[in-house]
mmCIF file of C-alpha atoms and ligand atoms in Angstrom:
data_model
loop_
_atom_site.group_PDB
_atom_site.id
_atom_site.type_symbol
_atom_site.label_atom_id
_atom_site.label_comp_id
_atom_site.label_asym_id
_atom_site.label_seq_id
_atom_site.Cartn_x
_atom_site.Cartn_y
_atom_site.Cartn_z
ATOM 1 C CA MET A 1 118.785 97.348 114.838
ATOM 2 C CA GLU A 2 116.259 95.511 114.122
ATOM 3 C CA THR A 3 114.077 96.535 110.490
ATOM 4 C CA LYS A 4 110.475 96.076 110.865
ATOM 5 C CA PHE A 5 108.199 95.105 108.073
ATOM 6 C CA TRP A 6 104.739 95.823 107.408
ATOM 7 C CA GLN A 7 102.820 94.510 104.811
ATOM 8 C CA VAL A 8 100.739 97.279 103.443
ATOM 9 C CA SER A 9 97.760 97.585 100.516
ATOM 10 C CA ALA A 10 98.520 98.908 97.656
ATOM 11 C CA THR A 11 95.814 100.111 97.227
ATOM 12 C CA HIS A 12 93.962 100.179 100.576
ATOM 13 C CA PRO A 13 97.140 101.112 102.449
ATOM 14 C CA ASP A 14 96.773 101.146 106.419
ATOM 15 C CA LEU A 15 96.990 104.773 107.952
ATOM 16 C CA ASN A 16 98.083 103.369 110.757
ATOM 17 C CA ILE A 17 100.759 101.533 109.488
ATOM 18 C CA ILE A 18 101.758 105.000 107.255
ATOM 19 C CA LYS A 19 101.462 107.171 109.892
ATOM 20 C CA GLN A 20 104.101 104.837 111.839
ATOM 21 C CA ALA A 21 106.839 104.751 108.782
ATOM 22 C CA ALA A 22 105.691 108.830 108.489
ATOM 23 C CA THR A 23 107.330 109.392 112.449
ATOM 24 C CA ILE A 24 110.187 107.489 111.380
ATOM 25 C CA ILE A 25 110.690 109.752 108.529
ATOM 26 C CA ARG A 26 110.362 113.206 110.670
ATOM 27 C CA GLU A 27 112.471 111.775 113.458
ATOM 28 C CA GLY A 28 115.069 111.504 110.763
ATOM 29 C CA GLY A 29 115.222 107.530 110.198
ATOM 30 C CA LEU A 30 115.016 105.605 106.708
ATOM 31 C CA VAL A 31 111.833 103.939 105.581
ATOM 32 C CA ALA A 32 111.817 102.096 102.269
ATOM 33 C CA PHE A 33 108.862 101.878 100.236
ATOM 34 C CA PRO A 34 107.328 100.925 97.152
ATOM 35 C CA THR A 35 107.042 103.214 93.665
ATOM 36 C CA GLU A 36 105.258 101.512 90.584
ATOM 37 C CA THR A 37 109.087 101.251 89.073
ATOM 38 C CA VAL A 38 111.427 100.158 91.999
ATOM 39 C CA TYR A 39 110.348 100.257 96.195
ATOM 40 C CA GLY A 40 112.743 103.661 96.982
ATOM 41 C CA LEU A 41 114.645 104.364 100.170
ATOM 42 C CA GLY A 42 113.553 107.240 101.605
ATOM 43 C CA ALA A 43 114.542 109.776 104.274
ATOM 44 C CA ASP A 44 113.358 113.626 105.054
ATOM 45 C CA GLY A 45 114.899 114.845 101.559
ATOM 46 C CA LEU A 46 114.833 118.559 103.501
ATOM 47 C CA ASN A 47 117.039 116.539 106.164
ATOM 48 C CA PRO A 48 120.998 116.443 105.716
ATOM 49 C CA GLU A 49 122.026 114.110 108.734
ATOM 50 C CA ALA A 50 118.475 111.846 107.448
ATOM 51 C CA VAL A 51 119.784 111.767 103.678
ATOM 52 C CA LYS A 52 123.823 110.914 104.946
ATOM 53 C CA LYS A 53 121.907 107.990 106.505
ATOM 54 C CA ILE A 54 121.014 106.792 102.822
ATOM 55 C CA PHE A 55 124.655 106.812 101.210
ATOM 56 C CA VAL A 56 125.264 104.760 104.526
ATOM 57 C CA ALA A 57 122.411 101.956 104.376
ATOM 58 C CA LYS A 58 123.309 101.133 100.897
ATOM 59 C CA GLY A 59 127.419 101.780 100.311
ATOM 60 C CA ARG A 60 126.421 104.463 97.613
ATOM 61 C CA PRO A 61 129.278 107.301 96.492
ATOM 62 C CA ASN A 62 128.667 110.868 97.391
ATOM 63 C CA ASP A 63 129.604 112.108 94.329
ATOM 64 C CA ASN A 64 125.719 110.318 93.858
ATOM 65 C CA PRO A 65 122.479 112.570 93.698
ATOM 66 C CA LEU A 66 118.697 111.388 95.088
ATOM 67 C CA ILE A 67 115.910 112.182 93.658
ATOM 68 C CA LEU A 68 113.071 113.887 95.636
ATOM 69 C CA HIS A 69 109.722 111.655 95.577
ATOM 70 C CA ILE A 70 106.938 114.770 95.818
ATOM 71 C CA ALA A 71 102.958 113.842 96.176
ATOM 72 C CA GLU A 72 101.459 116.842 94.645
ATOM 73 C CA GLY A 73 102.637 119.281 91.586
ATOM 74 C CA LYS A 74 102.626 122.039 92.609
ATOM 75 C CA GLU A 75 105.178 121.507 95.290
ATOM 76 C CA ILE A 76 107.967 121.299 92.583
ATOM 77 C CA LEU A 77 107.756 125.322 92.724
ATOM 78 C CA ARG A 78 109.714 124.862 96.142
ATOM 79 C CA LEU A 79 112.244 122.965 95.354
ATOM 80 C CA ALA A 80 113.476 124.171 91.818
ATOM 81 C CA ARG A 81 113.162 127.590 91.313
ATOM 82 C CA GLN A 82 113.396 126.570 87.611
ATOM 83 C CA ALA A 83 109.390 125.378 87.773
ATOM 84 C CA ASP A 84 107.901 129.041 87.668
ATOM 85 C CA GLY A 85 108.351 130.511 84.278
ATOM 86 C CA ASP A 86 108.929 126.792 82.312
ATOM 87 C CA PRO A 87 106.685 125.769 80.172
ATOM 88 C CA ARG A 88 108.144 122.574 79.334
ATOM 89 C CA VAL A 89 107.814 122.098 83.074
ATOM 90 C CA GLN A 90 103.772 122.174 83.651
ATOM 91 C CA GLN A 91 103.753 120.363 79.806
ATOM 92 C CA LEU A 92 105.248 117.899 81.364
ATOM 93 C CA ILE A 93 103.364 116.944 85.072
ATOM 94 C CA SER A 94 100.043 117.451 83.212
ATOM 95 C CA ARG A 95 101.128 114.416 80.787
ATOM 96 C CA PHE A 96 103.403 112.060 82.936
ATOM 97 C CA TRP A 97 103.192 112.548 86.960
ATOM 98 C CA PRO A 98 102.491 110.708 88.367
ATOM 99 C CA GLY A 99 104.929 108.709 86.621
ATOM 100 C CA PRO A 100 108.540 107.271 86.221
ATOM 101 C CA LEU A 101 109.677 110.178 84.904
ATOM 102 C CA THR A 102 112.157 112.178 87.087
ATOM 103 C CA LEU A 103 113.177 116.406 86.104
ATOM 104 C CA VAL A 104 116.072 117.293 86.492
ATOM 105 C CA LEU A 105 115.840 121.297 87.708
ATOM 106 C CA ALA A 106 117.882 124.819 88.383
ATOM 107 C CA LYS A 107 117.059 124.283 92.044
ATOM 108 C CA GLN A 108 115.997 125.812 95.203
ATOM 109 C CA LYS A 109 118.210 127.322 98.024
ATOM 110 C CA ILE A 110 116.688 124.654 100.637
ATOM 111 C CA VAL A 111 117.439 121.862 98.620
ATOM 112 C CA PRO A 112 120.606 120.412 100.393
ATOM 113 C CA ASP A 113 124.075 119.428 98.821
ATOM 114 C CA GLU A 114 123.996 116.216 100.629
ATOM 115 C CA VAL A 115 121.485 116.088 98.159
ATOM 116 C CA THR A 116 122.000 117.426 94.436
ATOM 117 C CA ALA A 117 125.664 115.897 96.097
ATOM 118 C CA GLY A 118 126.662 120.030 94.937
ATOM 119 C CA LEU A 119 125.105 120.289 91.956
ATOM 120 C CA ASP A 120 122.827 123.276 91.614
ATOM 121 C CA THR A 121 120.100 121.286 90.109
ATOM 122 C CA VAL A 122 117.667 118.568 91.553
ATOM 123 C CA ALA A 123 115.889 115.847 90.405
ATOM 124 C CA ILE A 124 112.282 115.821 91.397
ATOM 125 C CA ARG A 125 109.647 113.158 90.609
ATOM 126 C CA MET A 126 106.240 112.137 91.895
ATOM 127 C CA PRO A 127 105.802 108.436 91.766
ATOM 128 C CA GLN A 128 102.143 107.044 91.142
ATOM 129 C CA HIS A 129 101.508 104.310 93.790
ATOM 130 C CA LEU A 130 99.001 104.791 96.652
ATOM 131 C CA VAL A 131 101.742 103.697 99.381
ATOM 132 C CA ALA A 132 104.233 106.445 98.204
ATOM 133 C CA LEU A 133 101.654 108.825 97.983
ATOM 134 C CA ALA A 134 100.593 108.350 101.654
ATOM 135 C CA LEU A 135 104.390 107.998 103.056
ATOM 136 C CA ILE A 136 104.820 111.890 101.647
ATOM 137 C CA LYS A 137 101.309 113.024 102.837
ATOM 138 C CA GLU A 138 101.359 112.043 105.751
ATOM 139 C CA SER A 139 104.737 112.655 105.955
ATOM 140 C CA GLY A 140 104.966 116.263 105.020
ATOM 141 C CA VAL A 141 108.102 116.707 103.217
ATOM 142 C CA PRO A 142 109.552 115.263 99.900
ATOM 143 C CA LEU A 143 110.890 112.201 100.432
ATOM 144 C CA ALA A 144 115.145 111.199 99.366
ATOM 145 C CA ALA A 145 115.287 108.367 97.828
ATOM 146 C CA PRO A 146 117.920 106.252 95.618
ATOM 147 C CA SER A 147 116.591 102.465 95.212
ATOM 148 C CA ALA A 148 115.990 100.430 97.899
ATOM 149 C CA ASN A 149 119.439 98.043 97.018
ATOM 150 C CA ARG A 150 123.073 98.208 97.827
ATOM 151 C CA SER A 151 124.770 100.473 95.379
ATOM 152 C CA GLY A 152 125.375 98.473 92.801
ATOM 153 C CA TYR A 153 123.197 95.608 92.827
ATOM 154 C CA PRO A 154 120.244 94.782 91.053
ATOM 155 C CA SER A 155 117.197 97.344 91.773
ATOM 156 C CA PRO A 156 114.486 96.078 94.696
ATOM 157 C CA THR A 157 110.968 95.058 93.301
ATOM 158 C CA THR A 158 110.013 93.732 96.379
ATOM 159 C CA GLY A 159 109.809 93.766 100.279
ATOM 160 C CA GLN A 160 111.604 90.908 100.407
ATOM 161 C CA HIS A 161 115.143 92.081 97.754
ATOM 162 C CA VAL A 162 114.997 95.584 100.135
ATOM 163 C CA PHE A 163 115.106 93.020 103.253
ATOM 164 C CA THR A 164 117.563 90.960 102.012
ATOM 165 C CA ASP A 165 120.132 94.230 100.801
ATOM 166 C CA LEU A 166 119.272 96.633 103.847
ATOM 167 C CA GLY A 167 117.889 94.805 106.420
ATOM 168 C CA GLY A 168 118.859 95.248 110.182
ATOM 169 C CA ARG A 169 120.154 98.403 108.348
ATOM 170 C CA ILE A 170 116.969 100.646 108.415
ATOM 171 C CA GLU A 171 114.258 101.500 110.552
ATOM 172 C CA ALA A 172 110.985 99.781 108.327
ATOM 173 C CA ILE A 173 110.110 98.538 104.693
ATOM 174 C CA LEU A 174 106.389 98.872 103.819
ATOM 175 C CA GLU A 175 106.002 95.798 101.737
ATOM 176 C CA SER A 176 103.014 95.870 99.385
ATOM 177 C CA GLY A 177 104.342 93.250 96.442
ATOM 178 C CA PRO A 178 105.932 93.277 93.465
ATOM 179 C CA THR A 179 106.476 96.519 91.605
ATOM 180 C CA GLY A 180 105.305 97.637 87.658
ATOM 181 C CA VAL A 181 107.017 98.705 85.591
ATOM 182 C CA GLY A 182 110.302 97.158 86.750
ATOM 183 C CA VAL A 183 112.770 99.150 85.199
ATOM 184 C CA GLU A 184 113.969 103.216 87.235
ATOM 185 C CA SER A 185 112.711 106.235 86.255
ATOM 186 C CA THR A 186 113.211 108.640 82.869
ATOM 187 C CA VAL A 187 115.741 110.765 83.996
ATOM 188 C CA LEU A 188 115.343 113.517 82.272
ATOM 189 C CA ASP A 189 117.817 116.995 81.974
ATOM 190 C CA LEU A 190 115.246 120.080 81.561
ATOM 191 C CA SER A 191 118.416 122.700 82.705
ATOM 192 C CA GLY A 192 119.817 123.444 79.505
ATOM 193 C CA ASN A 193 118.410 124.440 75.975
ATOM 194 C CA VAL A 194 117.147 121.448 74.521
ATOM 195 C CA PRO A 195 116.100 118.279 77.019
ATOM 196 C CA VAL A 196 118.375 115.870 77.451
ATOM 197 C CA ILE A 197 117.256 112.282 78.857
ATOM 198 C CA LEU A 198 120.220 111.790 81.480
ATOM 199 C CA ARG A 199 118.837 107.593 82.489
ATOM 200 C CA PRO A 200 116.175 106.194 80.229
ATOM 201 C CA GLY A 201 114.187 104.307 82.102
ATOM 202 C CA GLY A 202 109.421 103.708 82.784
ATOM 203 C CA VAL A 203 108.655 106.604 80.763
ATOM 204 C CA THR A 204 110.012 106.334 76.653
ATOM 205 C CA ARG A 205 112.174 108.799 74.286
ATOM 206 C CA GLU A 206 109.159 108.380 72.268
ATOM 207 C CA ALA A 207 106.532 110.015 74.087
ATOM 208 C CA LEU A 208 108.412 112.476 75.897
ATOM 209 C CA THR A 209 109.089 113.458 72.090
ATOM 210 C CA GLU A 210 106.047 113.840 71.245
ATOM 211 C CA VAL A 211 105.394 116.241 74.123
ATOM 212 C CA LEU A 212 108.976 118.470 73.895
ATOM 213 C CA GLY A 213 110.009 117.773 69.660
ATOM 214 C CA THR A 214 113.219 117.124 70.516
ATOM 215 C CA VAL A 215 114.776 115.706 72.712
ATOM 216 C CA GLU A 216 118.405 114.363 73.049
ATOM 217 C CA LEU A 217 120.294 111.109 74.668
ATOM 218 C CA ASP A 218 122.734 111.335 76.895
ATOM 219 C CA PRO A 219 126.097 110.232 74.518
ATOM 220 C CA GLY A 220 127.607 109.493 77.768
ATOM 221 C CA LEU A 221 125.205 106.142 77.650
ATOM 222 C CA SER A 222 126.457 104.619 74.204
ATOM 223 C CA ASP A 223 129.498 106.162 74.240
ATOM 224 C CA PRO A 224 132.141 104.406 76.891
ATOM 225 C CA ARG A 225 134.704 107.241 76.200
ATOM 226 C CA LEU A 226 132.443 109.900 77.262
ATOM 227 C CA ILE A 227 131.359 110.109 80.658
ATOM 228 C CA PRO A 228 127.772 110.788 81.669
ATOM 229 C CA LYS A 229 125.750 113.587 82.998
ATOM 230 C CA SER A 230 124.330 112.053 84.904
ATOM 231 C CA PRO A 231 126.470 111.019 88.495
ATOM 232 C CA GLY A 232 125.528 107.779 88.547
ATOM 233 C CA MET A 233 125.383 106.534 85.260
ATOM 234 C CA LYS A 234 129.206 105.758 85.208
ATOM 235 C CA TYR A 235 129.385 103.559 88.195
ATOM 236 C CA LYS A 236 129.286 99.506 87.526
ATOM 237 C CA HIS A 237 125.294 98.664 88.657
ATOM 238 C CA TYR A 238 122.512 96.301 88.509
ATOM 239 C CA SER A 239 124.533 93.488 88.677
ATOM 240 C CA PRO A 240 124.009 89.765 90.630
ATOM 241 C CA ARG A 241 127.086 88.177 92.041
ATOM 242 C CA ALA A 242 127.141 85.723 88.643
ATOM 243 C CA GLU A 243 128.866 87.079 85.742
ATOM 244 C CA VAL A 244 126.459 88.160 83.016
ATOM 245 C CA PHE A 245 127.265 88.277 78.715
ATOM 246 C CA LEU A 246 124.909 88.867 76.571
ATOM 247 C CA VAL A 247 124.560 87.356 73.986
ATOM 248 C CA GLN A 248 123.778 89.394 70.488
ATOM 249 C CA GLY A 249 122.374 88.788 66.179
ATOM 250 C CA GLU A 250 119.479 86.775 64.694
ATOM 251 C CA ARG A 251 117.542 84.164 66.618
ATOM 252 C CA ALA A 252 119.013 80.942 64.709
ATOM 253 C CA LYS A 253 122.867 81.855 65.535
ATOM 254 C CA VAL A 254 121.815 83.744 68.986
ATOM 255 C CA ALA A 255 120.136 79.567 69.678
ATOM 256 C CA THR A 256 123.987 78.348 68.485
ATOM 257 C CA LYS A 257 125.720 80.722 70.434
ATOM 258 C CA ILE A 258 124.131 80.214 74.266
ATOM 259 C CA LYS A 259 124.576 76.147 73.648
ATOM 260 C CA GLU A 260 128.229 76.576 72.935
ATOM 261 C CA LEU A 261 128.431 79.088 75.931
ATOM 262 C CA THR A 262 126.691 76.440 77.866
ATOM 263 C CA PHE A 263 129.016 73.808 77.156
ATOM 264 C CA HIS A 264 131.848 75.714 77.718
ATOM 265 C CA TYR A 265 131.253 77.435 80.863
ATOM 266 C CA ALA A 266 129.856 74.249 81.836
ATOM 267 C CA ASP A 267 133.370 72.074 81.461
ATOM 268 C CA GLN A 268 134.543 74.553 83.585
ATOM 269 C CA GLY A 269 132.633 74.168 85.943
ATOM 270 C CA LYS A 270 130.615 76.584 86.528
ATOM 271 C CA LYS A 271 127.379 76.483 87.454
ATOM 272 C CA VAL A 272 125.300 78.620 84.429
ATOM 273 C CA GLY A 273 122.111 80.229 84.596
ATOM 274 C CA LEU A 274 120.184 80.897 81.079
ATOM 275 C CA LEU A 275 117.638 83.678 81.123
ATOM 276 C CA LEU A 276 116.195 83.471 77.482
ATOM 277 C CA THR A 277 112.977 84.605 75.448
ATOM 278 C CA GLN A 278 110.143 81.685 74.514
ATOM 279 C CA GLU A 279 111.052 82.866 71.070
ATOM 280 C CA SER A 280 114.720 81.130 71.999
ATOM 281 C CA TRP A 281 113.131 78.541 73.778
ATOM 282 C CA ALA A 282 111.400 77.742 70.908
ATOM 283 C CA SER A 283 114.466 77.541 68.735
ATOM 284 C CA LEU A 284 117.041 74.896 71.007
ATOM 285 C CA GLY A 285 113.839 73.127 70.402
ATOM 286 C CA ALA A 286 114.057 69.775 72.363
ATOM 287 C CA GLU A 287 118.361 70.497 72.945
ATOM 288 C CA ALA A 288 117.575 72.987 75.459
ATOM 289 C CA GLU A 289 117.140 69.495 77.725
ATOM 290 C CA MET A 290 120.669 68.514 76.732
ATOM 291 C CA LEU A 291 122.089 71.583 77.616
ATOM 292 C CA PRO A 292 124.557 71.267 80.541
ATOM 293 C CA ALA A 293 123.071 74.481 82.159
ATOM 294 C CA PHE A 294 122.230 75.082 86.189
ATOM 295 C CA TYR A 295 119.410 76.613 86.334
ATOM 296 C CA ARG A 296 116.665 77.974 83.082
ATOM 297 C CA ARG A 297 113.918 80.379 83.261
ATOM 298 C CA ASP A 298 111.983 81.249 80.077
ATOM 299 C CA LEU A 299 110.873 85.450 80.122
ATOM 300 C CA GLY A 300 108.786 85.264 78.062
ATOM 301 C CA SER A 301 107.892 86.733 74.216
ATOM 302 C CA ALA A 302 110.756 89.645 72.976
ATOM 303 C CA THR A 303 107.777 90.839 71.449
ATOM 304 C CA GLN A 304 106.590 91.598 75.292
ATOM 305 C CA LEU A 305 109.245 93.857 76.425
ATOM 306 C CA GLU A 306 107.268 95.272 79.101
ATOM 307 C CA GLU A 307 106.767 92.131 80.552
ATOM 308 C CA ILE A 308 110.591 91.344 80.679
ATOM 309 C CA ALA A 309 111.247 94.437 81.467
ATOM 310 C CA ARG A 310 108.915 94.334 84.649
ATOM 311 C CA ILE A 311 111.197 90.844 85.662
ATOM 312 C CA ILE A 312 113.899 91.463 84.993
ATOM 313 C CA TYR A 313 115.801 92.332 88.562
ATOM 314 C CA SER A 314 114.058 89.655 89.901
ATOM 315 C CA GLU A 315 115.312 86.570 87.725
ATOM 316 C CA LEU A 316 118.485 88.607 87.962
ATOM 317 C CA ARG A 317 118.569 88.175 91.298
ATOM 318 C CA LYS A 318 117.306 84.546 91.789
ATOM 319 C CA CYS A 319 120.036 83.053 89.914
ATOM 320 C CA ASP A 320 122.083 84.537 92.612
ATOM 321 C CA LEU A 321 119.727 82.909 94.978
ATOM 322 C CA GLN A 322 120.397 79.893 92.979
ATOM 323 C CA GLY A 323 124.082 79.983 93.348
ATOM 324 C CA VAL A 324 124.365 80.593 89.206
ATOM 325 C CA GLU A 325 127.855 81.589 88.813
ATOM 326 C CA VAL A 326 127.810 82.437 84.667
ATOM 327 C CA ILE A 327 124.175 83.767 83.381
ATOM 328 C CA LEU A 328 123.464 83.795 79.958
ATOM 329 C CA THR A 329 121.056 86.339 78.138
ATOM 330 C CA GLU A 330 120.097 87.991 75.215
ATOM 331 C CA THR A 331 120.034 91.495 73.862
ATOM 332 C CA TYR A 332 116.868 92.868 73.024
ATOM 333 C CA GLN A 333 115.527 95.769 70.566
ATOM 334 C CA THR A 334 115.797 99.547 72.094
ATOM 335 C CA GLY A 335 112.540 101.343 70.972
ATOM 336 C CA GLY A 336 110.304 102.240 73.702
ATOM 337 C CA ILE A 337 110.439 100.533 76.585
ATOM 338 C CA GLY A 338 113.720 98.631 75.024
ATOM 339 C CA ALA A 339 116.196 101.821 75.501
ATOM 340 C CA ALA A 340 115.824 101.194 79.956
ATOM 341 C CA LEU A 341 115.795 97.151 79.719
ATOM 342 C CA MET A 342 118.898 97.613 77.482
ATOM 343 C CA ASN A 343 120.413 100.248 79.300
ATOM 344 C CA ARG A 344 120.246 97.974 82.540
ATOM 345 C CA LEU A 345 121.409 95.281 80.965
ATOM 346 C CA LEU A 346 124.293 96.550 79.561
ATOM 347 C CA LYS A 347 125.327 97.570 83.090
ATOM 348 C CA SER A 348 124.865 94.552 84.309
ATOM 349 C CA ALA A 349 126.833 92.293 82.473
ATOM 350 C CA GLY A 350 129.724 95.556 82.300
ATOM 351 C CA GLN A 351 128.711 96.203 78.337
ATOM 352 C CA ARG A 352 130.070 92.377 77.438
ATOM 353 C CA VAL A 353 128.138 91.807 74.610
ATOM 354 C CA ILE A 354 128.832 88.380 72.406
ATOM 355 C CA LYS A 355 128.082 88.181 68.707
ATOM 356 C CA ALA A 356 125.936 85.217 67.750
HETATM 357 P P1 AMP B 401 118.530 106.531 91.411
HETATM 358 O O1 AMP B 401 117.565 106.562 92.971
HETATM 359 O O2 AMP B 401 119.528 104.884 92.845
HETATM 360 O O3 AMP B 401 117.990 105.543 90.940
HETATM 361 O O4 AMP B 401 118.955 107.302 91.009
HETATM 362 C C1 AMP B 401 119.188 108.128 90.706
HETATM 363 C C2 AMP B 401 119.765 108.539 89.449
HETATM 364 O O5 AMP B 401 119.268 110.531 88.925
HETATM 365 C C3 AMP B 401 121.009 108.898 89.644
HETATM 366 O O6 AMP B 401 121.306 108.183 87.685
HETATM 367 C C4 AMP B 401 122.364 110.024 89.831
HETATM 368 O O7 AMP B 401 122.727 110.317 89.341
HETATM 369 C C5 AMP B 401 120.322 111.343 88.237
HETATM 370 N N1 AMP B 401 120.055 112.607 88.528
HETATM 371 C C6 AMP B 401 120.061 112.668 90.068
HETATM 372 N N2 AMP B 401 119.399 114.063 90.602
HETATM 373 C C7 AMP B 401 120.685 114.780 89.447
HETATM 374 C C8 AMP B 401 120.615 115.768 89.086
HETATM 375 N N3 AMP B 401 120.666 116.708 89.507
HETATM 376 N N4 AMP B 401 121.469 115.957 87.810
HETATM 377 C C9 AMP B 401 121.628 114.579 87.635
HETATM 378 N N5 AMP B 401 121.690 113.463 87.052
HETATM 379 C C10 AMP B 401 120.798 113.126 88.861
HETATM 380 MG MG1 MG B 402 119.852 103.259 92.094
#
């Protein structure tokens, strides 16, 4: 099929285009759209046939449930029976919605099994992006929407990324430029007594703790012997075609190790890409010029993790476009947004961390 590629202003979306996109959704088709986190691939979340198409287009495993996106907080009552009567839900919504927080709650019958992969809980969020909100409102239904990438690949943060992955496989793409957060929403499970983060993301654990008191982190996220509670977190994910290695240690040692590894892989005839922080480039100093690296990027300062999170998927994708075969990059502090950033980098690296 021919994929329509519509440019839409992020601040003043053209209602005419939004209406055409909403018609596609109501007729059971797929439309990719921007959110503040990454681009989503939307279908009518109450139409099982439309939802099934998402899994086909992405090559997504069927046991990985989808998030329903809504445009008004009160819509949650129609989708999650737990929403009425659980005071935590209202507290979280008023503080964090619209925004990058997904709530997992006991579901209502109206939510099809295709969305929840047969679970009795449903994941719901209200995105903070005018184009996403306008599309949901015009469609008149919650949008089931995972990230709009081929399954396993880094998530898309521009409409062009979506086109690269899904062009010809979906009806339309709404393009509004690069997304602001750059990594996906935080998935918070409220179906038990203690709130559990199933996927770290745009809303930090620290911010959630301020509202809820105790917030746990699913131990399956960090312990390879356990299966993560969120079905999606067990798969290889966020990986470019190039092999990714994370180098961890003190700054000076990291620089030395990166040097060593660059020579090692270049000697093997591999095209090495270096995605390093400003601090690491400074630590390499004049030697950086002598390294047999094929591609180099400065990710900015290790003290500005929001900025690194915003660009990381796009930087991984650029390495692939350049034909890089081995990517050497770093590890980060896991406070704040660093938890989400490290979770994604570890997965893209298949957990390969090299100690410096
Ligand atoms: P994606 O939309 O592809 O970025 O991924 C959505 C994430 O939310 C995946 O990790 C899913 O496994 C997770 N998720 C969605 N619904 C549920 C649910 N009912 N219970 C647990 N995790 C969920
Ligand atoms: Mg995804």
